[in-house]
Amino acid sequence: LTVDYRVMLEKGEQIVKAMRIVSKLFENAKIVFGIEDNKSDSIKVINGFIKPDDKMDICQLKTKYPQGGERSLIYAVTGRKINSHMLPADAKCIVINASTAYAIYNALYENLPLIHRYMTVSGEGVNNCNNFKVPIGMSQKDVIEAAGGLKPEVCKVIAGGPMTGSAMGNLDVPVQKTSSGIIAFTFDDVAAMNQSNCIHCGKCMSVCPSNLVPQMLCKAVKENDTDRFESLGGMECVQCGCCSYVCPAKIPLTGMFIMGKAEVKSKAKRNGGAK
């Protein structure tokens, strides 16, 4: 998805103006733009609008996934760590992405509410990949039509990014304020995978940004042991999809952890209701 990248390139002045106002809301606040090093052109754009007296800086980050996630970004920029029981404010941070910063500009300078969302429509199954300014509430099917429609051989459409997005069973769903993109595939890699037993190779553990042990969490989910899942730190999973991607056994680990987290929350709600 390239939407935030394009917003930085084309709305850099507005982003800096918005963050200049935000910085005044907090005493001794410092604004840090965390931008990966493969976006050098957007770094130049943002830097060009920062004034010498602004309490702003640019942190050029190494390009790697899932560094754009809230927890990973806070750690990469400040060295501070947060978990699922904490908010960024607990680390004395506020995380605002490029599109949100531009929405703040529109609210403060143009008196415009959030009625549009910038979205990326991409993938080999789309006739005209592009970024679009989309009214919130518009059908995602109509967004795809604006991109020239889908090719006949499309087999899967994802709402969101390729690693964290969700497969869409129906395109007649509205664009929301959190919608970021649509990706259409002509080949379903996941469906073509032949799942086998875990060989305990540890690859999933080596790529987990939360330092979890996915193979043990997987066993807990299979055994429906929510207490063990929680004690192993399952609620710290950020659902980045890295473990599923590297697993040689093709086990859908991330999907299992999403179910595990949902069961923990459901159990806590049931117990709370019983009290």
Tab-separated table of C-alpha atoms in Angstrom:
chain	number	residue	atom	x	y	z
A	1	LEU	CA	0.000	0.000	0.000
A	2	THR	CA	1.426	3.384	-1.039
A	3	VAL	CA	-1.264	5.749	0.181
A	4	ASP	CA	0.620	7.228	3.169
A	5	TYR	CA	3.738	7.577	1.031
A	6	ARG	CA	1.817	9.574	-1.571
A	7	VAL	CA	0.186	11.712	1.129
A	8	MET	CA	3.643	12.630	2.463
A	9	LEU	CA	4.826	13.551	-1.026
A	10	GLU	CA	1.810	15.599	-2.037
A	11	LYS	CA	0.582	16.979	1.311
A	12	GLY	CA	3.890	17.493	3.100
A	13	GLU	CA	3.281	21.169	3.912
A	14	GLN	CA	-0.153	20.432	5.353
A	15	ILE	CA	1.222	17.582	7.475
A	16	VAL	CA	3.930	19.774	8.985
A	17	LYS	CA	1.398	22.557	9.688
A	18	ALA	CA	-0.912	20.090	11.443
A	19	MET	CA	1.879	18.705	13.599
A	20	ARG	CA	2.996	22.240	14.463
A	21	ILE	CA	-0.452	22.806	16.029
A	22	VAL	CA	-0.448	19.391	17.741
A	23	SER	CA	2.928	20.156	19.346
A	24	LYS	CA	1.391	23.194	21.066
A	25	LEU	CA	-1.090	20.984	22.909
A	26	PHE	CA	1.645	19.298	24.932
A	27	GLU	CA	4.279	21.080	26.973
A	28	ASN	CA	7.855	20.285	25.884
A	29	ALA	CA	6.574	18.054	23.088
A	30	LYS	CA	8.895	17.126	20.237
A	31	ILE	CA	7.636	15.931	16.877
A	32	VAL	CA	9.620	13.122	15.240
A	33	PHE	CA	8.780	12.001	11.705
A	34	GLY	CA	9.707	8.323	11.433
A	35	ILE	CA	10.252	7.633	7.725
A	36	GLU	CA	11.896	4.538	6.249
A	37	ASP	CA	15.068	5.031	4.229
A	38	ASN	CA	13.525	3.776	0.974
A	39	LYS	CA	11.379	6.926	0.901
A	40	SER	CA	14.167	9.485	0.577
A	41	ASP	CA	12.030	11.754	-1.618
A	42	SER	CA	9.343	12.082	1.059
A	43	ILE	CA	12.064	12.771	3.653
A	44	LYS	CA	13.227	15.709	1.513
A	45	VAL	CA	9.652	16.995	1.134
A	46	ILE	CA	8.884	16.930	4.860
A	47	ASN	CA	12.281	18.360	5.780
A	48	GLY	CA	11.747	21.227	3.345
A	49	PHE	CA	8.741	22.501	5.308
A	50	ILE	CA	10.268	22.248	8.792
A	51	LYS	CA	11.317	25.660	10.132
A	52	PRO	CA	14.463	26.144	12.256
A	53	ASP	CA	12.405	27.075	15.325
A	54	ASP	CA	10.124	24.037	15.023
A	55	LYS	CA	10.637	21.350	17.621
A	56	MET	CA	10.659	18.757	14.874
A	57	ASP	CA	13.090	16.173	13.604
A	58	ILE	CA	13.173	13.336	11.087
A	59	CYS	CA	14.235	9.850	12.168
A	60	GLN	CA	15.346	7.879	9.124
A	61	LEU	CA	14.440	4.265	9.825
A	62	LYS	CA	15.696	1.059	8.313
A	63	THR	CA	13.216	-0.355	5.828
A	64	LYS	CA	11.803	-3.488	7.382
A	65	TYR	CA	8.454	-5.055	8.239
A	66	PRO	CA	6.546	-4.665	10.586
A	67	GLN	CA	8.279	-1.477	11.744
A	68	GLY	CA	5.263	0.623	10.830
A	69	GLY	CA	3.257	-0.971	13.645
A	70	GLU	CA	2.621	1.269	16.632
A	71	ARG	CA	4.684	-0.671	19.166
A	72	SER	CA	7.573	-1.314	16.768
A	73	LEU	CA	7.632	2.312	15.667
A	74	ILE	CA	7.755	3.651	19.226
A	75	TYR	CA	10.650	1.314	20.029
A	76	ALA	CA	12.546	2.154	16.818
A	77	VAL	CA	12.279	5.920	17.384
A	78	THR	CA	12.525	6.191	21.178
A	79	GLY	CA	13.783	2.842	22.469
A	80	ARG	CA	10.722	2.622	24.746
A	81	LYS	CA	8.636	-0.549	24.927
A	82	ILE	CA	4.890	-0.969	25.414
A	83	ASN	CA	2.698	-4.063	25.617
A	84	SER	CA	-0.962	-4.947	25.102
A	85	HIS	CA	-1.870	-3.580	28.537
A	86	MET	CA	-0.389	-0.169	27.764
A	87	LEU	CA	-1.147	2.782	25.528
A	88	PRO	CA	1.464	4.850	23.673
A	89	ALA	CA	0.757	7.566	26.249
A	90	ASP	CA	2.238	5.258	28.890
A	91	ALA	CA	5.534	5.620	27.025
A	92	LYS	CA	4.895	9.373	26.752
A	93	CYS	CA	4.277	9.038	23.017
A	94	ILE	CA	1.492	9.737	20.551
A	95	VAL	CA	1.566	7.989	17.178
A	96	ILE	CA	-0.074	9.743	14.221
A	97	ASN	CA	0.269	8.488	10.668
A	98	ALA	CA	0.451	10.661	7.563
A	99	SER	CA	-3.211	10.358	6.573
A	100	THR	CA	-4.370	11.198	10.100
A	101	ALA	CA	-2.055	14.231	10.187
A	102	TYR	CA	-3.572	15.446	6.925
A	103	ALA	CA	-7.073	14.925	8.370
A	104	ILE	CA	-6.034	17.083	11.347
A	105	TYR	CA	-4.923	19.800	8.923
A	106	ASN	CA	-8.284	19.705	7.140
A	107	ALA	CA	-10.136	19.977	10.457
A	108	LEU	CA	-8.049	22.874	11.776
A	109	TYR	CA	-7.336	24.891	8.651
A	110	GLU	CA	-10.145	24.000	6.232
A	111	ASN	CA	-12.955	23.323	8.741
A	112	LEU	CA	-13.561	19.969	7.031
A	113	PRO	CA	-14.612	16.852	8.948
A	114	LEU	CA	-13.250	13.443	8.034
A	115	ILE	CA	-15.522	12.617	5.109
A	116	HIS	CA	-12.926	11.220	2.697
A	117	ARG	CA	-10.281	8.538	2.909
A	118	TYR	CA	-7.254	8.000	0.658
A	119	MET	CA	-6.980	4.359	-0.438
A	120	THR	CA	-4.666	2.208	-2.543
A	121	VAL	CA	-6.227	-0.211	-5.027
A	122	SER	CA	-3.541	-2.631	-6.155
A	123	GLY	CA	-2.639	-6.192	-7.117
A	124	GLU	CA	-2.217	-8.137	-10.343
A	125	GLY	CA	-5.996	-8.621	-10.463
A	126	VAL	CA	-6.745	-4.880	-10.829
A	127	ASN	CA	-6.893	-3.247	-14.264
A	128	ASN	CA	-5.650	0.187	-13.129
A	129	CYS	CA	-3.689	0.197	-9.868
A	130	ASN	CA	-3.784	3.629	-8.265
A	131	ASN	CA	-4.475	5.710	-5.160
A	132	PHE	CA	-7.916	7.267	-4.792
A	133	LYS	CA	-9.647	9.883	-2.670
A	134	VAL	CA	-12.781	8.042	-1.577
A	135	PRO	CA	-15.881	9.289	0.306
A	136	ILE	CA	-16.395	7.390	3.561
A	137	GLY	CA	-19.441	5.171	3.137
A	138	MET	CA	-18.831	4.521	-0.553
A	139	SER	CA	-19.073	0.864	-1.553
A	140	GLN	CA	-15.665	-0.784	-1.940
A	141	LYS	CA	-17.074	-2.397	-5.072
A	142	ASP	CA	-17.456	1.079	-6.586
A	143	VAL	CA	-13.880	1.930	-5.550
A	144	ILE	CA	-12.673	-1.105	-7.480
A	145	GLU	CA	-14.761	-0.041	-10.481
A	146	ALA	CA	-13.046	3.360	-10.364
A	147	ALA	CA	-9.771	1.467	-10.760
A	148	GLY	CA	-11.000	-0.146	-13.947
A	149	GLY	CA	-12.579	-3.150	-12.275
A	150	LEU	CA	-11.194	-6.597	-11.621
A	151	LYS	CA	-9.692	-8.980	-14.145
A	152	PRO	CA	-11.700	-12.162	-14.850
A	153	GLU	CA	-9.065	-14.407	-13.276
A	154	VAL	CA	-9.241	-12.772	-9.821
A	155	CYS	CA	-9.566	-15.385	-7.072
A	156	LYS	CA	-9.178	-13.355	-3.869
A	157	VAL	CA	-9.658	-9.748	-2.767
A	158	ILE	CA	-8.027	-8.464	0.420
A	159	ALA	CA	-9.154	-5.440	2.432
A	160	GLY	CA	-6.012	-3.866	3.889
A	161	GLY	CA	-2.386	-4.834	3.433
A	162	PRO	CA	-1.036	-8.139	2.068
A	163	MET	CA	0.199	-9.306	5.494
A	164	THR	CA	-2.515	-8.065	7.848
A	165	GLY	CA	-5.520	-7.650	5.557
A	166	SER	CA	-8.686	-9.747	5.595
A	167	ALA	CA	-10.174	-11.670	2.678
A	168	MET	CA	-13.427	-10.150	1.457
A	169	GLY	CA	-16.359	-12.462	0.858
A	170	ASN	CA	-18.487	-9.575	-0.397
A	171	LEU	CA	-17.379	-6.357	-2.094
A	172	ASP	CA	-20.584	-4.501	-1.197
A	173	VAL	CA	-19.194	-3.152	2.067
A	174	PRO	CA	-18.663	0.540	2.856
A	175	VAL	CA	-15.356	2.358	3.066
A	176	GLN	CA	-14.616	3.213	6.704
A	177	LYS	CA	-12.326	5.780	8.276
A	178	THR	CA	-9.778	2.999	8.873
A	179	SER	CA	-9.872	1.610	5.317
A	180	SER	CA	-6.427	1.796	3.724
A	181	GLY	CA	-6.538	-0.262	0.572
A	182	ILE	CA	-7.795	-3.132	-1.541
A	183	ILE	CA	-5.570	-5.800	-3.101
A	184	ALA	CA	-6.766	-8.285	-5.725
A	185	PHE	CA	-4.927	-11.535	-6.421
A	186	THR	CA	-5.083	-13.807	-9.448
A	187	PHE	CA	-3.481	-16.675	-7.544
A	188	ASP	CA	-4.330	-17.771	-4.017
A	189	ASP	CA	-1.002	-18.762	-2.466
A	190	VAL	CA	-2.619	-19.683	0.841
A	191	ALA	CA	-5.169	-22.056	-0.687
A	192	ALA	CA	-2.423	-23.729	-2.719
A	193	MET	CA	-0.310	-24.492	0.359
A	194	ASN	CA	-0.207	-28.017	1.731
A	195	GLN	CA	-0.179	-27.775	5.511
A	196	SER	CA	1.981	-30.241	7.429
A	197	ASN	CA	3.013	-30.812	11.039
A	198	CYS	CA	5.197	-28.361	12.929
A	199	ILE	CA	8.870	-29.440	12.850
A	200	HIS	CA	9.892	-27.022	15.658
A	201	CYS	CA	12.431	-25.287	13.433
A	202	GLY	CA	12.069	-22.000	15.335
A	203	LYS	CA	11.770	-19.812	12.232
A	204	CYS	CA	8.519	-18.313	13.496
A	205	MET	CA	10.155	-17.400	16.786
A	206	SER	CA	13.090	-15.713	15.036
A	207	VAL	CA	10.870	-13.256	13.151
A	208	CYS	CA	8.324	-12.418	15.871
A	209	PRO	CA	8.577	-8.696	16.736
A	210	SER	CA	6.991	-9.396	20.145
A	211	ASN	CA	9.545	-12.121	21.023
A	212	LEU	CA	6.879	-14.803	21.398
A	213	VAL	CA	7.143	-18.561	20.821
A	214	PRO	CA	4.482	-19.158	18.154
A	215	GLN	CA	4.743	-22.960	18.099
A	216	MET	CA	3.810	-23.122	21.804
A	217	LEU	CA	0.984	-20.619	21.314
A	218	CYS	CA	-0.252	-22.728	18.406
A	219	LYS	CA	-0.416	-25.807	20.622
A	220	ALA	CA	-2.343	-23.883	23.280
A	221	VAL	CA	-4.913	-22.718	20.714
A	222	LYS	CA	-5.331	-26.252	19.312
A	223	GLU	CA	-5.946	-27.565	22.825
A	224	ASN	CA	-8.305	-24.654	23.562
A	225	ASP	CA	-6.157	-23.816	26.592
A	226	THR	CA	-6.844	-20.091	26.919
A	227	ASP	CA	-5.047	-19.812	30.263
A	228	ARG	CA	-1.829	-21.202	28.804
A	229	PHE	CA	-2.219	-19.074	25.679
A	230	GLU	CA	-2.480	-15.984	27.852
A	231	SER	CA	0.393	-17.010	30.141
A	232	LEU	CA	2.635	-17.497	27.106
A	233	GLY	CA	1.979	-13.887	26.087
A	234	GLY	CA	-0.508	-14.603	23.335
A	235	MET	CA	-2.251	-11.274	23.872
A	236	GLU	CA	1.015	-9.528	22.897
A	237	CYS	CA	0.702	-10.827	19.315
A	238	VAL	CA	0.437	-7.850	16.947
A	239	GLN	CA	-0.963	-10.027	14.136
A	240	CYS	CA	1.746	-8.963	11.683
A	241	GLY	CA	1.684	-12.306	9.831
A	242	CYS	CA	5.473	-12.821	9.892
A	243	CYS	CA	5.247	-16.238	11.575
A	244	SER	CA	2.739	-17.549	9.036
A	245	TYR	CA	4.864	-16.221	6.171
A	246	VAL	CA	8.080	-18.014	7.195
A	247	CYS	CA	6.516	-21.258	8.499
A	248	PRO	CA	7.797	-24.151	6.320
A	249	ALA	CA	4.847	-26.277	7.483
A	250	LYS	CA	2.451	-23.611	6.115
A	251	ILE	CA	0.521	-23.466	9.399
A	252	PRO	CA	-1.835	-20.418	9.540
A	253	LEU	CA	-0.335	-19.268	12.835
A	254	THR	CA	-1.576	-15.678	12.754
A	255	GLY	CA	-5.147	-16.767	12.090
A	256	MET	CA	-4.961	-19.175	15.023
A	257	PHE	CA	-3.654	-16.452	17.327
A	258	ILE	CA	-6.467	-14.115	16.291
A	259	MET	CA	-8.915	-16.836	17.353
A	260	GLY	CA	-6.959	-17.402	20.568
A	261	LYS	CA	-7.043	-13.724	21.486
A	262	ALA	CA	-10.751	-13.540	20.713
A	263	GLU	CA	-11.413	-16.547	22.982
A	264	VAL	CA	-9.416	-14.980	25.840
A	265	LYS	CA	-11.429	-11.764	25.543
A	266	SER	CA	-14.698	-13.704	25.301
A	267	LYS	CA	-13.817	-15.742	28.400
A	268	ALA	CA	-12.933	-12.604	30.356
A	269	LYS	CA	-16.232	-11.037	29.309
A	270	ARG	CA	-18.185	-14.128	30.370
A	271	ASN	CA	-16.437	-14.229	33.733
A	272	GLY	CA	-16.974	-10.544	34.229
A	273	GLY	CA	-20.655	-10.937	33.412
A	274	ALA	CA	-20.959	-13.787	35.895
A	275	LYS	CA	-19.686	-11.530	38.644
